[in-house]
Amino acid sequence: MKLLFGSLCVCLALAMSLGAPTYHTDTRSGHNSTDSDDYDLPDHNHDSEHHHYISGLDHQGHSDDHDHSAAKLGHCDGIEFDAVAPDEKGIIHFFKDDQVWKGFKGASELVNGTFHELDDHHRLDHVDAAFRMHHQDQSKDHDHIFIFMGDKVFSYYNHSLEKGYPKEIREVFPGIPSHLDAAVECPKSECSDDSVIFFKDSKVYHFDVKTKTAKEKLWPQLPRCTSALRWLEHYYCFHGHNFTRFHAVTGAVPEGYPKDMRGYFMTCPGFDHGRESHFNCTNPHLDAITTDDAGKAYSFRGEWYLRLDNQRDGSHAFPITNAWKEVHSNVDAVFSYDNKLYFIKGQQIYIYKSGAHYTLIEGYPKPLKEELGVEGPVNASFACEGKSIAYIIQGQNMYSVNLSTTPRTVIKDTILPLTNVEAATCDSSGVRLFVGSEFYSYENPNSIAVSGTAVTPQKTPKNILGCDHEVRTPLSGTHASI
């Protein structure tokens, strides 16, 4: 597995900022990495400051404390990782030759300094593939990181080798060949069963973790993957300086792939794709914010949405069209109810089925007045989990709408102690109303009216976007649809 690495700035951590090396021949396949096939990728931003570089490389790609072969290639001109995998804490490990980078900044370390036994059982020049088994039903192997070298597999938990390992790959994963190119986990919520997807040459192997059976497939629409990654329910095949997003069950590739990693995963001169994320910590205004029934939290601004629920992976900005193409941009309000997401935009409402692939319900969009009994435009909306009341905020008025009745009409009008509310959400922490760079917390919707006055505000950048201080801009940088 080889993920190109030049000046890899906190890319898989905060919002898509990818870039990639130039042409490089895959010594295992003999293929030139410039061959590009379809692919789609996440938008990653900076982990803390504008330009952090993984592996101790400075902006010119030079090592600042040691002269490893991987570092010599720098400046977006050639580094490909042999394997990429998170550990049980969600820290992504990047493997290249005998080096490993942990997380998104700092110098590399010797692989055998972390995974001591790899060198004991095999001449360590590189690993072939790696993945984290993140299947909760598999209590024995859940959150273990599996590393593949030749015909052997090593299983680690908390960087300690499990008893009895290394083992033959065929013993642990029957039907899976040796000398793999890539591997990636696939939970049953996204595959039909808890699975691992293995890649070798032009073949793909879907391995059912429970039955320990493998199905061989041919996905001619994909190039030969030299590494693979599951990231926020999306799957990516890396090949040369390109990447392709694919469907984990069918291998289908969305339109627009392959894409050049430079300007996406890494910050490379001349590859900014001309797009900038509008999420940052100095101007954190939100158009809307909500949490769906699966616990996925989203904030929206302009043409972008941001996943907020998976902080260990960082904050990631994506174009709204990636998930909700009909809405496109500039939503006024969003709320979740009965496994559906309700988008309000102007005088219209769009309702999508929740799930890995949001689907617009037939017949929508519809007039907001027809659906909720409220004229648009509105400023914000929210609904609390397990409750059938939607709260629509318009100016200083908060209208309560009973979603369990037909037709839906306003049953209560509450005067808010705040003006200029721009976004609102209700989750296990209570209700939060967003005004500019601040938000106001309330125990429940009723306590908003009872309070009579606004509570003490909190800062959106620190508490919602995870910024360390006001001037930090973790979500700035270049972005494009992945």
CSV table of C-alpha atoms in Angstrom, one decimal:
chain,number,residue,atom,x,y,z
A,1,MET,CA,0.0,0.0,0.0
A,2,LYS,CA,1.4,3.3,-1.0
A,3,LEU,CA,-0.1,6.6,-0.1
A,4,LEU,CA,1.8,9.4,-1.8
A,5,PHE,CA,3.5,11.8,0.6
A,6,GLY,CA,5.2,15.0,-0.1
A,7,SER,CA,4.6,17.7,2.4
A,8,LEU,CA,1.7,15.9,4.0
A,9,CYS,CA,0.1,18.6,6.1
A,10,VAL,CA,-2.3,17.4,8.7
A,11,CYS,CA,-4.3,16.1,5.9
A,12,LEU,CA,-6.4,13.2,7.1
A,13,ALA,CA,-7.1,15.0,10.3
A,14,LEU,CA,-9.0,18.1,9.6
A,15,ALA,CA,-10.5,18.9,6.2
A,16,MET,CA,-9.4,17.9,2.7
A,17,SER,CA,-6.1,19.3,1.8
A,18,LEU,CA,-4.5,16.6,-0.3
A,19,GLY,CA,-1.5,16.7,-2.5
A,20,ALA,CA,0.7,14.1,-3.9
A,21,PRO,CA,4.1,13.2,-5.2
A,22,THR,CA,4.9,13.0,-8.8
A,23,TYR,CA,5.5,10.0,-10.9
A,24,HIS,CA,6.9,6.9,-9.2
A,25,THR,CA,7.1,3.3,-10.3
A,26,ASP,CA,5.5,0.7,-8.0
A,27,THR,CA,8.4,-1.7,-7.6
A,28,ARG,CA,6.0,-4.4,-6.5
A,29,SER,CA,3.8,-4.2,-9.6
A,30,GLY,CA,6.1,-2.8,-12.2
A,31,HIS,CA,3.3,-0.3,-13.0
A,32,ASN,CA,4.0,3.3,-13.4
A,33,SER,CA,2.1,5.2,-10.7
A,34,THR,CA,1.0,7.9,-13.2
A,35,ASP,CA,-1.6,5.5,-14.5
A,36,SER,CA,-4.8,7.0,-13.3
A,37,ASP,CA,-8.2,5.4,-12.9
A,38,ASP,CA,-11.3,6.5,-11.1
A,39,TYR,CA,-11.3,7.5,-7.5
A,40,ASP,CA,-12.7,9.9,-4.9
A,41,LEU,CA,-11.2,11.1,-1.6
A,42,PRO,CA,-11.9,12.9,1.7
A,43,ASP,CA,-11.0,16.5,2.3
A,44,HIS,CA,-8.5,16.8,5.1
A,45,ASN,CA,-7.3,19.9,6.8
A,46,HIS,CA,-4.6,21.0,9.2
A,47,ASP,CA,-4.4,19.4,12.6
A,48,SER,CA,-3.6,22.6,14.5
A,49,GLU,CA,-1.8,25.2,12.5
A,50,HIS,CA,-1.8,26.1,8.9
A,51,HIS,CA,1.2,23.9,7.9
A,52,HIS,CA,2.2,20.9,10.0
A,53,TYR,CA,4.2,18.3,8.1
A,54,ILE,CA,4.2,14.7,8.9
A,55,SER,CA,7.5,12.8,9.2
A,56,GLY,CA,9.7,15.7,10.1
A,57,LEU,CA,9.8,17.1,6.6
A,58,ASP,CA,10.1,20.8,6.2
A,59,HIS,CA,8.4,22.7,3.4
A,60,GLN,CA,11.1,21.6,1.0
A,61,GLY,CA,10.7,18.0,1.9
A,62,HIS,CA,13.9,17.8,3.9
A,63,SER,CA,14.2,15.8,7.0
A,64,ASP,CA,14.8,17.9,10.1
A,65,ASP,CA,16.4,15.3,12.2
A,66,HIS,CA,17.3,12.2,10.2
A,67,ASP,CA,18.0,11.3,6.6
A,68,HIS,CA,15.6,8.4,5.8
A,69,SER,CA,15.1,7.3,2.2
A,70,ALA,CA,11.5,8.3,2.5
A,71,ALA,CA,12.4,11.9,3.4
A,72,LYS,CA,14.8,12.2,0.5
A,73,LEU,CA,11.9,12.1,-2.0
A,74,GLY,CA,10.0,15.1,-0.5
A,75,HIS,CA,8.4,18.2,-2.0
A,76,CYS,CA,5.4,16.3,-3.4
A,77,ASP,CA,7.7,14.4,-5.8
A,78,GLY,CA,7.5,10.8,-4.8
A,79,ILE,CA,6.8,9.5,-1.4
A,80,GLU,CA,4.3,6.7,-1.4
A,81,PHE,CA,3.3,4.9,1.8
A,82,ASP,CA,3.4,1.2,1.9
A,83,ALA,CA,0.4,1.0,4.3
A,84,VAL,CA,-1.9,3.2,6.2
A,85,ALA,CA,-4.0,2.1,9.2
A,86,PRO,CA,-5.5,3.6,12.4
A,87,ASP,CA,-4.7,1.9,15.7
A,88,GLU,CA,-7.2,1.2,18.5
A,89,LYS,CA,-7.1,4.9,19.6
A,90,GLY,CA,-7.8,6.1,16.1
A,91,ILE,CA,-4.3,7.4,15.5
A,92,ILE,CA,-3.5,6.9,11.8
A,93,HIS,CA,-0.1,5.1,11.2
A,94,PHE,CA,1.7,5.7,7.9
A,95,PHE,CA,4.2,3.1,6.9
A,96,LYS,CA,7.1,3.6,4.5
A,97,ASP,CA,10.0,1.3,4.2
A,98,ASP,CA,11.3,0.7,7.7
A,99,GLN,CA,9.7,3.9,9.0
A,100,VAL,CA,6.3,4.8,10.6
A,101,TRP,CA,4.6,8.2,11.2
A,102,LYS,CA,2.0,8.3,13.9
A,103,GLY,CA,-0.7,10.9,13.5
A,104,PHE,CA,-0.3,14.0,11.4
A,105,LYS,CA,2.8,15.7,12.6
A,106,GLY,CA,6.2,14.9,14.0
A,107,ALA,CA,9.1,12.9,12.8
A,108,SER,CA,9.0,9.3,11.7
A,109,GLU,CA,10.2,6.4,13.9
A,110,LEU,CA,11.6,3.0,13.1
A,111,VAL,CA,8.7,0.5,12.6
A,112,ASN,CA,10.4,-2.0,14.8
A,113,GLY,CA,10.6,0.6,17.6
A,114,THR,CA,6.8,0.4,17.8
A,115,PHE,CA,6.1,-3.0,16.5
A,116,HIS,CA,9.1,-4.7,17.9
A,117,GLU,CA,8.5,-8.2,16.6
A,118,LEU,CA,8.3,-7.4,12.9
A,119,ASP,CA,12.1,-7.4,12.5
A,120,ASP,CA,12.4,-10.5,14.6
A,121,HIS,CA,10.5,-12.6,12.2
A,122,HIS,CA,11.2,-11.0,8.8
A,123,ARG,CA,13.8,-8.8,7.2
A,124,LEU,CA,12.0,-5.5,7.6
A,125,ASP,CA,12.3,-3.3,4.5
A,126,HIS,CA,8.5,-2.5,4.2
A,127,VAL,CA,5.1,-3.8,5.1
A,128,ASP,CA,2.7,-4.9,2.4
A,129,ALA,CA,-0.6,-3.9,4.0
A,130,ALA,CA,-2.2,-3.0,7.3
A,131,PHE,CA,-5.7,-2.4,8.6
A,132,ARG,CA,-7.5,-2.1,11.9
A,133,MET,CA,-10.2,-4.6,12.7
A,134,HIS,CA,-12.9,-2.3,13.9
A,135,HIS,CA,-15.8,-4.8,14.2
A,136,GLN,CA,-17.4,-4.7,17.6
A,137,ASP,CA,-19.0,-8.1,17.2
A,138,GLN,CA,-15.5,-9.6,16.9
A,139,SER,CA,-14.5,-9.2,20.6
A,140,LYS,CA,-11.3,-11.2,20.2
A,141,ASP,CA,-9.9,-9.0,17.4
A,142,HIS,CA,-11.8,-5.8,17.7
A,143,ASP,CA,-9.5,-2.7,17.5
A,144,HIS,CA,-6.5,-4.9,16.7
A,145,ILE,CA,-4.2,-3.7,14.0
A,146,PHE,CA,-3.2,-6.4,11.5
A,147,ILE,CA,0.1,-6.0,9.6
A,148,PHE,CA,1.0,-8.1,6.6
A,149,MET,CA,4.5,-9.0,5.4
A,150,GLY,CA,5.1,-11.6,2.7
A,151,ASP,CA,3.0,-14.7,3.7
A,152,LYS,CA,2.8,-13.6,7.4
A,153,VAL,CA,0.3,-11.6,9.4
A,154,PHE,CA,0.9,-9.9,12.7
A,155,SER,CA,-1.9,-8.9,15.1
A,156,TYR,CA,-1.2,-6.1,17.6
A,157,TYR,CA,-3.3,-4.5,20.3
A,158,ASN,CA,-1.9,-1.4,22.1
A,159,HIS,CA,1.3,-2.1,20.1
A,160,SER,CA,1.8,-5.5,21.7
A,161,LEU,CA,1.9,-8.6,19.6
A,162,GLU,CA,-0.9,-11.1,20.3
A,163,LYS,CA,0.1,-14.5,21.6
A,164,GLY,CA,0.7,-17.0,18.8
A,165,TYR,CA,1.5,-14.4,16.1
A,166,PRO,CA,2.9,-14.1,13.5
A,167,LYS,CA,0.8,-16.6,11.7
A,168,GLU,CA,0.4,-17.7,8.1
A,169,ILE,CA,-2.0,-15.4,6.3
A,170,ARG,CA,-4.0,-18.4,5.0
A,171,GLU,CA,-4.4,-19.6,8.6
A,172,VAL,CA,-6.0,-16.4,9.8
A,173,PHE,CA,-7.6,-15.3,6.5
A,174,PRO,CA,-8.3,-18.5,4.5
A,175,GLY,CA,-8.4,-17.8,0.8
A,176,ILE,CA,-6.4,-14.6,1.0
A,177,PRO,CA,-3.1,-14.6,-0.9
A,178,SER,CA,0.3,-13.6,0.3
A,179,HIS,CA,2.3,-10.5,-0.7
A,180,LEU,CA,-0.8,-8.3,-0.7
A,181,ASP,CA,-1.1,-4.8,-2.1
A,182,ALA,CA,-3.7,-3.3,0.3
A,183,ALA,CA,-6.3,-4.1,2.9
A,184,VAL,CA,-9.2,-2.1,4.5
A,185,GLU,CA,-11.9,-2.9,7.0
A,186,CYS,CA,-15.6,-2.8,6.1
A,187,PRO,CA,-18.2,-3.0,8.9
A,188,LYS,CA,-21.6,-4.7,8.3
A,189,SER,CA,-23.3,-1.3,8.3
A,190,GLU,CA,-21.6,-0.6,5.0
A,191,CYS,CA,-20.9,-4.2,3.7
A,192,SER,CA,-23.5,-7.0,4.1
A,193,ASP,CA,-21.4,-8.4,6.9
A,194,ASP,CA,-18.3,-7.4,8.9
A,195,SER,CA,-15.7,-7.8,6.3
A,196,VAL,CA,-12.1,-7.0,5.2
A,197,ILE,CA,-11.4,-6.0,1.6
A,198,PHE,CA,-8.0,-7.2,0.3
A,199,PHE,CA,-6.3,-6.2,-2.9
A,200,LYS,CA,-3.7,-8.0,-4.9
A,201,ASP,CA,-2.8,-7.2,-8.5
A,202,SER,CA,-6.1,-6.8,-10.4
A,203,LYS,CA,-8.1,-9.0,-7.9
A,204,VAL,CA,-10.2,-8.0,-4.9
A,205,TYR,CA,-11.1,-10.3,-2.1
A,206,HIS,CA,-14.1,-9.8,0.2
A,207,PHE,CA,-13.4,-11.7,3.4
A,208,ASP,CA,-16.3,-12.4,5.7
A,209,VAL,CA,-14.9,-12.1,9.2
A,210,LYS,CA,-17.6,-14.3,10.8
A,211,THR,CA,-17.7,-17.2,8.4
A,212,LYS,CA,-14.0,-16.8,7.4
A,213,THR,CA,-14.8,-17.2,3.7
A,214,ALA,CA,-13.4,-15.1,0.9
A,215,LYS,CA,-15.1,-14.1,-2.4
A,216,GLU,CA,-12.8,-13.2,-5.2
A,217,LYS,CA,-14.0,-10.3,-7.4
A,218,LEU,CA,-12.8,-8.3,-10.4
A,219,TRP,CA,-13.4,-4.6,-10.3
A,220,PRO,CA,-12.0,-3.4,-13.6
A,221,GLN,CA,-13.2,0.1,-12.9
A,222,LEU,CA,-10.6,0.4,-10.2
A,223,PRO,CA,-6.8,0.7,-10.8
A,224,ARG,CA,-4.4,-1.4,-9.0
A,225,CYS,CA,-4.6,-0.1,-5.4
A,226,THR,CA,-1.3,0.2,-3.7
A,227,SER,CA,-3.1,1.3,-0.5
A,228,ALA,CA,-6.6,1.7,0.7
A,229,LEU,CA,-8.4,3.6,3.5
A,230,ARG,CA,-11.8,3.8,5.1
A,231,TRP,CA,-12.4,7.3,6.2
A,232,LEU,CA,-15.8,8.6,7.5
A,233,GLU,CA,-17.7,5.8,5.8
A,234,HIS,CA,-16.0,6.4,2.4
A,235,TYR,CA,-13.5,4.1,0.8
A,236,TYR,CA,-10.4,5.2,-1.1
A,237,CYS,CA,-7.9,3.4,-3.4
A,238,PHE,CA,-4.6,5.1,-3.7
A,239,HIS,CA,-2.5,4.6,-6.9
A,240,GLY,CA,0.5,6.6,-7.8
A,241,HIS,CA,-0.2,10.3,-7.3
A,242,ASN,CA,-3.9,9.7,-7.8
A,243,PHE,CA,-6.7,8.4,-5.7
A,244,THR,CA,-10.2,6.9,-6.5
A,245,ARG,CA,-13.2,6.6,-4.2
A,246,PHE,CA,-15.1,3.4,-4.6
A,247,HIS,CA,-18.2,1.6,-3.3
A,248,ALA,CA,-17.2,-1.0,-0.8
A,249,VAL,CA,-19.7,-3.6,-2.0
A,250,THR,CA,-19.8,-3.1,-5.8
A,251,GLY,CA,-16.5,-1.3,-6.4
A,252,ALA,CA,-18.5,1.4,-8.3
A,253,VAL,CA,-16.6,4.7,-8.8
A,254,PRO,CA,-18.4,8.1,-8.7
A,255,GLU,CA,-18.1,10.4,-11.6
A,256,GLY,CA,-15.1,12.6,-11.6
A,257,TYR,CA,-12.4,10.1,-10.7
A,258,PRO,CA,-9.4,9.6,-10.6
A,259,LYS,CA,-8.2,12.8,-9.0
A,260,ASP,CA,-4.7,14.1,-8.3
A,261,MET,CA,-3.8,13.9,-4.7
A,262,ARG,CA,-1.8,17.1,-4.9
A,263,GLY,CA,-4.0,19.8,-3.5
A,264,TYR,CA,-6.2,17.3,-1.6
A,265,PHE,CA,-4.2,15.2,0.8
A,266,MET,CA,-1.1,17.3,0.8
A,267,THR,CA,-0.3,20.9,0.3
A,268,CYS,CA,1.6,21.2,-2.9
A,269,PRO,CA,2.4,24.4,-4.8
A,270,GLY,CA,0.1,24.9,-7.8
A,271,PHE,CA,-2.4,22.3,-6.8
A,272,ASP,CA,-5.0,24.2,-4.8
A,273,HIS,CA,-7.9,23.5,-7.2
A,274,GLY,CA,-9.1,27.0,-6.6
A,275,ARG,CA,-11.4,26.1,-3.7
A,276,GLU,CA,-11.3,27.2,-0.1
A,277,SER,CA,-13.2,25.9,2.9
A,278,HIS,CA,-15.4,28.5,4.5
A,279,PHE,CA,-15.1,26.8,7.9
A,280,ASN,CA,-12.4,28.3,10.1
A,281,CYS,CA,-11.9,29.4,13.7
A,282,THR,CA,-11.6,33.1,13.1
A,283,ASN,CA,-15.0,33.3,11.3
A,284,PRO,CA,-17.0,30.4,12.7
A,285,HIS,CA,-20.5,31.5,11.6
A,286,LEU,CA,-22.8,28.5,10.9
A,287,ASP,CA,-25.8,28.3,8.6
A,288,ALA,CA,-27.2,25.2,10.3
A,289,ILE,CA,-26.2,22.3,12.6
A,290,THR,CA,-27.8,19.0,13.5
A,291,THR,CA,-27.3,15.4,14.7
A,292,ASP,CA,-29.0,12.5,13.0
A,293,ASP,CA,-30.5,9.4,14.6
A,294,ALA,CA,-27.2,7.5,14.0
A,295,GLY,CA,-25.3,10.1,16.1
A,296,LYS,CA,-23.5,11.8,13.2
A,297,ALA,CA,-23.3,15.5,13.8
A,298,TYR,CA,-23.1,18.0,10.9
A,299,SER,CA,-22.6,21.7,10.6
A,300,PHE,CA,-23.3,23.7,7.4
A,301,ARG,CA,-22.0,26.8,5.9
A,302,GLY,CA,-22.2,28.0,2.3
A,303,GLU,CA,-21.4,25.1,0.0
A,304,TRP,CA,-19.7,23.0,2.7
A,305,TYR,CA,-20.7,20.7,5.6
A,306,LEU,CA,-18.5,19.6,8.4
A,307,ARG,CA,-18.6,16.3,10.4
A,308,LEU,CA,-18.4,17.1,14.1
A,309,ASP,CA,-18.9,13.7,15.7
A,310,ASN,CA,-15.6,12.0,15.1
A,311,GLN,CA,-13.1,14.2,16.8
A,312,ARG,CA,-10.4,11.6,16.9
A,313,ASP,CA,-10.3,11.8,13.1
A,314,GLY,CA,-10.3,15.6,13.2
A,315,SER,CA,-12.7,18.0,11.5
A,316,HIS,CA,-13.4,17.4,7.9
A,317,ALA,CA,-15.1,19.7,5.4
A,318,PHE,CA,-16.9,18.4,2.4
A,319,PRO,CA,-19.1,19.9,-0.4
A,320,ILE,CA,-22.8,19.6,0.5
A,321,THR,CA,-23.3,18.1,-3.0
A,322,ASN,CA,-21.3,15.1,-1.9
A,323,ALA,CA,-24.2,13.9,0.2
A,324,TRP,CA,-27.2,16.1,-0.6
A,325,LYS,CA,-26.8,17.1,-4.2
A,326,GLU,CA,-30.3,18.6,-4.6
A,327,VAL,CA,-29.8,21.0,-1.7
A,328,HIS,CA,-26.4,22.1,-3.1
A,329,SER,CA,-25.6,25.1,-0.8
A,330,ASN,CA,-26.7,27.9,1.5
A,331,VAL,CA,-29.3,26.0,3.6
A,332,ASP,CA,-31.3,28.0,6.1
A,333,ALA,CA,-32.0,25.3,8.7
A,334,VAL,CA,-31.7,21.5,9.2
A,335,PHE,CA,-33.2,19.1,11.7
A,336,SER,CA,-33.4,15.4,12.2
A,337,TYR,CA,-36.6,13.3,12.9
A,338,ASP,CA,-37.6,9.7,12.5
A,339,ASN,CA,-34.5,8.7,10.6
A,340,LYS,CA,-34.8,11.5,8.2
A,341,LEU,CA,-33.0,14.8,7.7
A,342,TYR,CA,-35.1,17.9,6.9
A,343,PHE,CA,-33.4,20.7,5.0
A,344,ILE,CA,-35.1,24.1,4.9
A,345,LYS,CA,-34.0,26.4,2.1
A,346,GLY,CA,-36.0,29.5,1.3
A,347,GLN,CA,-39.7,28.5,0.8
A,348,GLN,CA,-38.8,24.9,0.2
A,349,ILE,CA,-38.1,21.8,2.3
A,350,TYR,CA,-36.1,18.8,1.3
A,351,ILE,CA,-36.4,15.5,3.2
A,352,TYR,CA,-33.8,12.8,3.0
A,353,LYS,CA,-33.7,9.3,4.4
A,354,SER,CA,-30.8,8.9,6.9
A,355,GLY,CA,-28.1,6.4,6.3
A,356,ALA,CA,-24.7,5.9,4.7
A,357,HIS,CA,-26.2,7.2,1.4
A,358,TYR,CA,-28.8,9.9,2.0
A,359,THR,CA,-31.7,9.6,-0.5
A,360,LEU,CA,-34.1,12.4,-1.3
A,361,ILE,CA,-37.7,11.2,-0.6
A,362,GLU,CA,-39.8,11.1,-3.7
A,363,GLY,CA,-42.0,14.1,-4.2
A,364,TYR,CA,-39.5,16.5,-2.6
A,365,PRO,CA,-38.7,19.4,-2.4
A,366,LYS,CA,-42.1,20.7,-1.3
A,367,PRO,CA,-43.3,24.1,-0.1
A,368,LEU,CA,-42.3,24.7,3.5
A,369,LYS,CA,-45.8,26.1,4.2
A,370,GLU,CA,-47.4,22.8,3.0
A,371,GLU,CA,-45.1,20.6,5.0
A,372,LEU,CA,-44.8,22.4,8.3
A,373,GLY,CA,-47.3,25.2,8.2
A,374,VAL,CA,-44.7,27.9,8.3
A,375,GLU,CA,-43.7,30.5,5.7
A,376,GLY,CA,-40.1,30.8,4.8
A,377,PRO,CA,-37.4,31.8,4.9
A,378,VAL,CA,-36.5,30.8,8.5
A,379,ASN,CA,-33.3,31.3,10.6
A,380,ALA,CA,-32.8,28.0,12.3
A,381,SER,CA,-34.6,24.8,13.4
A,382,PHE,CA,-34.1,21.8,15.6
A,383,ALA,CA,-35.8,18.7,17.0
A,384,CYS,CA,-34.8,16.6,20.0
A,385,GLU,CA,-34.2,12.9,19.8
A,386,GLY,CA,-37.2,10.8,20.6
A,387,LYS,CA,-39.6,13.8,20.4
A,388,SER,CA,-42.1,14.7,17.7
A,389,ILE,CA,-41.9,18.4,18.0
A,390,ALA,CA,-39.9,20.5,15.5
A,391,TYR,CA,-38.9,24.0,16.6
A,392,ILE,CA,-38.6,26.6,13.8
A,393,ILE,CA,-36.9,29.9,14.6
A,394,GLN,CA,-37.8,33.0,12.6
A,395,GLY,CA,-36.5,36.2,13.9
A,396,GLN,CA,-37.2,36.2,17.7
A,397,ASN,CA,-40.1,33.8,17.3
A,398,MET,CA,-39.8,30.0,17.9
A,399,TYR,CA,-42.7,28.0,16.4
A,400,SER,CA,-43.4,24.5,17.7
A,401,VAL,CA,-44.7,22.1,15.1
A,402,ASN,CA,-46.1,18.6,15.9
A,403,LEU,CA,-44.6,16.3,13.4
A,404,SER,CA,-46.8,13.4,14.3
A,405,THR,CA,-50.0,15.0,13.1
A,406,THR,CA,-51.5,15.7,9.7
A,407,PRO,CA,-51.6,18.4,8.5
A,408,ARG,CA,-48.7,19.8,10.5
A,409,THR,CA,-49.4,23.2,12.0
A,410,VAL,CA,-47.9,25.5,14.5
A,411,ILE,CA,-49.1,24.6,18.0
A,412,LYS,CA,-47.1,27.2,20.0
A,413,ASP,CA,-45.3,30.5,19.5
A,414,THR,CA,-42.5,31.3,21.9
A,415,ILE,CA,-40.6,34.6,22.1
A,416,LEU,CA,-36.9,34.0,22.4
A,417,PRO,CA,-34.6,35.9,24.8
A,418,LEU,CA,-32.2,36.2,21.8
A,419,THR,CA,-32.1,37.9,18.5
A,420,ASN,CA,-30.3,36.9,15.3
A,421,VAL,CA,-30.2,33.2,16.0
A,422,GLU,CA,-28.4,31.6,13.0
A,423,ALA,CA,-28.4,27.9,13.8
A,424,ALA,CA,-29.7,25.6,16.4
A,425,THR,CA,-29.5,22.0,17.5
A,426,CYS,CA,-30.7,19.6,20.2
A,427,ASP,CA,-28.8,16.5,21.4
A,428,SER,CA,-27.8,14.8,24.6
A,429,SER,CA,-26.2,18.0,25.8
A,430,GLY,CA,-29.4,19.9,25.5
A,431,VAL,CA,-30.4,22.8,23.2
A,432,ARG,CA,-27.8,25.1,21.7
A,433,LEU,CA,-28.6,28.3,19.9
A,434,PHE,CA,-25.9,29.9,17.7
A,435,VAL,CA,-25.4,33.6,17.2
A,436,GLY,CA,-22.3,34.7,15.4
A,437,SER,CA,-19.2,33.1,17.0
A,438,GLU,CA,-21.0,32.2,20.2
A,439,PHE,CA,-23.7,29.7,21.3
A,440,TYR,CA,-26.1,29.6,24.2
A,441,SER,CA,-26.9,26.3,26.0
A,442,TYR,CA,-30.3,25.4,27.5
A,443,GLU,CA,-31.4,22.2,29.2
A,444,ASN,CA,-34.4,21.7,27.0
A,445,PRO,CA,-36.7,23.7,24.7
A,446,ASN,CA,-39.0,24.7,27.6
A,447,SER,CA,-36.1,26.2,29.5
A,448,ILE,CA,-35.5,28.7,26.7
A,449,ALA,CA,-38.7,30.5,27.4
A,450,VAL,CA,-38.6,30.0,31.2
A,451,SER,CA,-35.1,31.6,31.3
A,452,GLY,CA,-36.5,35.0,30.1
A,453,THR,CA,-32.9,36.2,29.4
A,454,ALA,CA,-30.0,34.8,27.5
A,455,VAL,CA,-27.6,32.6,29.4
A,456,THR,CA,-23.9,33.1,29.4
A,457,PRO,CA,-22.6,32.4,25.9
A,458,GLN,CA,-19.8,30.0,25.0
A,459,LYS,CA,-17.3,30.2,22.1
A,460,THR,CA,-18.2,28.2,19.0
A,461,PRO,CA,-14.5,27.8,17.8
A,462,LYS,CA,-13.3,26.2,21.0
A,463,ASN,CA,-16.3,24.1,22.0
A,464,ILE,CA,-17.8,23.1,18.6
A,465,LEU,CA,-14.9,23.3,16.1
A,466,GLY,CA,-12.3,22.2,18.6
A,467,CYS,CA,-10.0,25.2,18.1
A,468,ASP,CA,-7.3,25.8,20.7
A,469,HIS,CA,-7.6,29.6,20.4
A,470,GLU,CA,-9.4,32.1,18.3
A,471,VAL,CA,-6.6,32.6,15.7
A,472,ARG,CA,-6.2,29.0,14.9
A,473,THR,CA,-7.6,28.1,11.4
A,474,PRO,CA,-7.8,24.3,11.3
A,475,LEU,CA,-10.3,24.2,8.6
A,476,SER,CA,-8.8,26.6,6.2
A,477,GLY,CA,-6.8,25.6,3.2
A,478,THR,CA,-7.7,24.1,-0.2
A,479,HIS,CA,-10.6,21.8,-0.7
A,480,ALA,CA,-12.3,20.0,-3.5
A,481,SER,CA,-15.0,17.4,-3.7
A,482,ILE,CA,-13.8,14.0,-2.7
